[in-house]
C-alpha cells in the first residue's frame, strides 16, 4: 500500500507543464497491477490503482517501469536526506549523486 501511496502522491505533485515522465519503482507488483491489470473492479486496491492510472493520463508520455531495489539508490539517498529537511513539499532540480 505504501508503494501505491508514493506513486499516487508523486503523480499528484507533478508539475502540470511536464509532458514526459518516466517513473521507476522497485515494486514489481505495483508496476504489474498498474500496467497489466485490466479489470480492477474486485481488487481491494481498485480505487488507488484507478486514481494512479487517471493521473498518468494527464501526462502526454508517462512510463512506469520496474527497477530492482539494489539499483534504486536515488530513493535511498532522498530518504536519508529526509531526516535533515523540514516537513513539506521539496522539489529537486537534479537527483542526488
Coordinates of N, CA and C in Angstrom, one line a residue:
X1 N 0.8 -1.2 0.0 CA 0.0 0.0 0.0 C 0.9 1.3 0.0
X2 N 2.0 1.2 0.7 CA 2.9 2.4 0.7 C 3.4 2.7 -0.6
X3 N 3.7 1.7 -1.4 CA 4.2 2.0 -2.8 C 3.1 2.6 -3.6
X4 N 1.9 2.2 -3.5 CA 0.8 2.9 -4.2 C 0.7 4.3 -3.8
X5 N 0.8 4.6 -2.5 CA 0.7 5.9 -1.9 C 1.8 6.8 -2.5
X6 N 3.0 6.3 -2.5 CA 4.1 7.0 -3.0 C 3.9 7.4 -4.5
X7 N 3.4 6.4 -5.3 CA 3.1 6.7 -6.7 C 2.0 7.7 -6.8
X8 N 1.0 7.6 -6.1 CA -0.2 8.5 -6.2 C 0.2 9.9 -5.8
X9 N 0.9 10.1 -4.7 CA 1.2 11.4 -4.2 C 2.3 12.0 -5.1
X10 N 3.2 11.2 -5.7 CA 4.2 11.7 -6.6 C 3.6 12.2 -7.9
X11 N 2.7 11.4 -8.4 CA 2.0 11.8 -9.7 C 1.1 13.0 -9.4
X12 N 0.5 13.1 -8.3 CA -0.3 14.3 -7.9 C 0.5 15.5 -7.8
X13 N 1.8 15.4 -7.5 CA 2.6 16.6 -7.3 C 3.3 17.0 -8.5
X14 N 3.2 16.2 -9.6 CA 3.9 16.6 -10.8 C 3.4 17.9 -11.4
X15 N 4.4 18.7 -11.8 CA 4.1 20.0 -12.4 C 3.2 19.7 -13.7
X16 N 2.2 20.5 -13.8 CA 1.2 20.2 -15.0 C 1.9 20.5 -16.3
X17 N 3.0 21.2 -16.4 CA 3.6 21.5 -17.6 C 4.6 20.4 -18.1
X18 N 4.8 19.4 -17.3 CA 5.6 18.3 -17.6 C 4.9 17.4 -18.6
X19 N 5.5 17.1 -19.8 CA 4.8 16.3 -20.8 C 5.4 14.9 -20.9
X20 N 6.6 14.7 -20.4 CA 7.3 13.4 -20.5 C 7.8 13.0 -19.1
X21 N 7.4 11.8 -18.6 CA 7.8 11.4 -17.3 C 8.0 9.9 -17.3
X22 N 9.2 9.4 -16.7 CA 9.4 8.0 -16.5 C 9.5 7.8 -15.0
X23 N 8.7 6.9 -14.5 CA 8.7 6.6 -13.0 C 9.2 5.2 -12.9
X24 N 10.3 5.1 -12.1 CA 10.9 3.8 -11.8 C 10.5 3.4 -10.4
X25 N 10.0 2.2 -10.2 CA 9.6 1.7 -8.9 C 10.2 0.4 -8.7
X26 N 10.6 0.1 -7.4 CA 11.2 -1.1 -7.1 C 10.1 -2.2 -6.6
X27 N 8.9 -1.9 -6.9 CA 7.8 -2.8 -6.6 C 7.2 -3.4 -7.9
X28 N 7.6 -4.6 -8.2 CA 7.1 -5.2 -9.5 C 5.6 -5.4 -9.4
X29 N 5.1 -5.7 -8.2 CA 3.7 -6.0 -8.0 C 2.9 -4.7 -8.4
X30 N 3.3 -3.5 -7.9 CA 2.6 -2.3 -8.2 C 2.7 -2.0 -9.7
X31 N 3.8 -2.1 -10.3 CA 4.0 -1.8 -11.7 C 3.1 -2.8 -12.5
X32 N 3.1 -4.0 -12.2 CA 2.3 -5.0 -12.9 C 0.8 -4.7 -12.7
X33 N 0.3 -4.3 -11.6 CA -1.1 -4.0 -11.4 C -1.5 -2.8 -12.1
X34 N -0.7 -1.8 -12.2 CA -1.0 -0.5 -12.9 C -1.0 -0.8 -14.4
X35 N 0.0 -1.5 -14.9 CA 0.1 -1.6 -16.3 C -0.7 -2.8 -16.9
X36 N -0.8 -3.9 -16.2 CA -1.4 -5.1 -16.9 C -2.8 -5.5 -16.4
X37 N -3.2 -5.0 -15.2 CA -4.5 -5.5 -14.7 C -5.6 -4.7 -15.4
X38 N -6.4 -5.5 -16.2 CA -7.5 -4.8 -17.0 C -8.7 -4.6 -16.2
X39 N -9.1 -5.5 -15.3 CA -10.3 -5.3 -14.5 C -10.0 -5.2 -13.0
X40 N -10.1 -4.0 -12.5 CA -9.8 -3.8 -11.1 C -11.0 -3.8 -10.2
X41 N -12.2 -4.0 -10.8 CA -13.4 -3.8 -10.0 C -13.5 -4.7 -8.7
X42 N -12.9 -5.8 -8.7 CA -12.9 -6.7 -7.5 C -11.6 -6.7 -6.7
X43 N -10.7 -5.8 -7.1 CA -9.4 -5.8 -6.3 C -9.6 -4.9 -5.1
X44 N -9.0 -5.2 -4.0 CA -9.0 -4.5 -2.8 C -8.5 -3.0 -3.0
X45 N -7.5 -2.9 -3.8 CA -6.9 -1.6 -4.0 C -7.3 -0.9 -5.3
X46 N -8.5 -1.3 -5.8 CA -9.0 -0.8 -7.1 C -9.1 0.7 -7.2
X47 N -9.5 1.4 -6.1 CA -9.6 2.8 -6.1 C -8.3 3.5 -6.4
X48 N -7.2 3.1 -5.6 CA -6.0 3.8 -5.8 C -5.3 3.4 -7.1
X49 N -5.5 2.2 -7.6 CA -5.0 1.8 -8.9 C -5.6 2.6 -10.0
X50 N -6.9 2.8 -9.9 CA -7.6 3.6 -10.9 C -7.2 5.1 -10.9
X51 N -7.0 5.6 -9.6 CA -6.6 7.0 -9.5 C -5.2 7.2 -10.0
X52 N -4.3 6.3 -9.8 CA -2.9 6.4 -10.4 C -3.0 6.4 -11.9
X53 N -3.7 5.5 -12.4 CA -3.9 5.4 -13.9 C -4.5 6.7 -14.5
X54 N -5.4 7.3 -13.8 CA -6.1 8.5 -14.2 C -5.0 9.7 -14.2
X55 N -4.2 9.8 -13.1 CA -3.2 10.8 -13.1 C -2.2 10.6 -14.2
X56 N -1.8 9.4 -14.5 CA -0.9 9.1 -15.6 C -1.4 9.6 -16.9
X57 N -2.7 9.6 -17.1 CA -3.3 10.0 -18.4 C -3.1 11.5 -18.7
X58 N -2.9 12.3 -17.6 CA -2.7 13.7 -17.7 C -1.3 14.1 -18.2
X59 N -0.4 13.1 -18.3 CA 0.9 13.4 -18.8 C 1.0 12.7 -20.2
X60 N 1.4 13.5 -21.2 CA 1.5 13.1 -22.5 C 2.2 11.7 -22.7
X61 N 3.4 11.7 -22.2 CA 4.2 10.4 -22.2 C 4.6 10.1 -20.8
X62 N 3.9 9.1 -20.2 CA 4.1 8.7 -18.9 C 4.4 7.2 -18.9
X63 N 5.6 6.8 -18.4 CA 6.0 5.4 -18.4 C 6.3 5.0 -17.0
X64 N 5.8 3.8 -16.7 CA 6.0 3.2 -15.3 C 6.8 2.0 -15.5
X65 N 8.0 1.9 -14.9 CA 8.9 0.8 -15.1 C 9.3 0.2 -13.8
X66 N 9.7 -1.1 -13.8 CA 10.2 -1.7 -12.6 C 11.7 -1.6 -12.6
X67 N 12.3 -1.2 -11.5 CA 13.7 -1.3 -11.3 C 14.0 -2.0 -10.1
X68 N 15.1 -2.7 -10.1 CA 15.5 -3.5 -8.9 C 15.9 -2.6 -7.7
X69 N 15.5 -3.0 -6.6 CA 15.7 -2.3 -5.4 C 17.2 -1.9 -5.2
X70 N 18.1 -2.8 -5.6 CA 19.5 -2.6 -5.4 C 20.0 -1.4 -6.4
X71 N 19.3 -1.2 -7.5 CA 19.6 -0.2 -8.4 C 19.0 1.1 -8.1
X72 N 18.1 1.2 -7.2 CA 17.3 2.4 -6.9 C 17.9 3.2 -5.8
X73 N 19.2 3.6 -5.9 CA 19.9 4.3 -4.9 C 19.4 5.7 -4.7
X74 N 18.8 6.3 -5.7 CA 18.3 7.7 -5.6 C 17.2 7.7 -4.5
X75 N 16.4 6.7 -4.4 CA 15.3 6.6 -3.4 C 15.9 6.6 -2.0
X76 N 17.0 5.8 -1.9 CA 17.6 5.7 -0.5 C 18.3 7.0 -0.2
X77 N 18.9 7.6 -1.1 CA 19.6 8.9 -0.8 C 18.6 10.0 -0.4
X78 N 17.5 10.0 -1.1 CA 16.4 11.0 -0.8 C 15.8 10.7 0.6
X79 N 15.7 9.4 0.9 CA 15.2 9.0 2.2 C 16.1 9.5 3.3
X80 N 17.4 9.3 3.1 CA 18.4 9.8 4.0 C 18.4 11.3 4.2
X81 N 18.2 12.0 3.1 CA 18.1 13.5 3.2 C 16.9 13.9 4.0
X82 N 15.9 13.1 4.0 CA 14.6 13.4 4.7 C 14.8 13.8 6.1
X83 N 15.8 13.1 6.8 CA 16.0 13.4 8.2 C 16.4 14.8 8.5
X84 N 17.0 15.5 7.5 CA 17.5 16.8 7.7 C 16.7 17.9 7.1
X85 N 15.5 17.5 6.6 CA 14.6 18.5 5.9 C 13.4 18.9 6.8
X86 N 12.9 20.0 6.5 CA 11.7 20.5 7.1 C 10.5 19.7 6.5
X87 N 9.4 19.6 7.2 CA 8.2 18.9 6.7 C 7.6 19.7 5.6
X88 N 7.2 19.0 4.5 CA 6.6 19.7 3.4 C 7.0 19.2 2.1
X89 N 6.7 19.9 1.0 CA 7.0 19.5 -0.3 C 8.4 20.0 -0.7
X90 N 9.2 19.2 -1.3 CA 10.5 19.5 -1.8 C 10.7 19.1 -3.2
X91 N 11.2 20.0 -4.0 CA 11.4 19.8 -5.4 C 12.9 19.8 -5.7
X92 N 13.4 18.7 -6.4 CA 14.8 18.6 -6.7 C 15.0 18.8 -8.2
X93 N 15.9 19.8 -8.5 CA 16.2 20.0 -9.9 C 17.0 18.9 -10.5
X94 N 17.9 18.3 -9.7 CA 18.7 17.2 -10.1 C 18.7 16.1 -9.0
X95 N 18.7 14.9 -9.5 CA 18.8 13.8 -8.5 C 20.1 13.8 -7.7
X96 N 20.1 13.2 -6.5 CA 21.3 13.2 -5.7 C 22.4 12.4 -6.3
X97 N 23.6 12.7 -6.0 CA 24.8 11.9 -6.6 C 24.9 10.6 -5.9

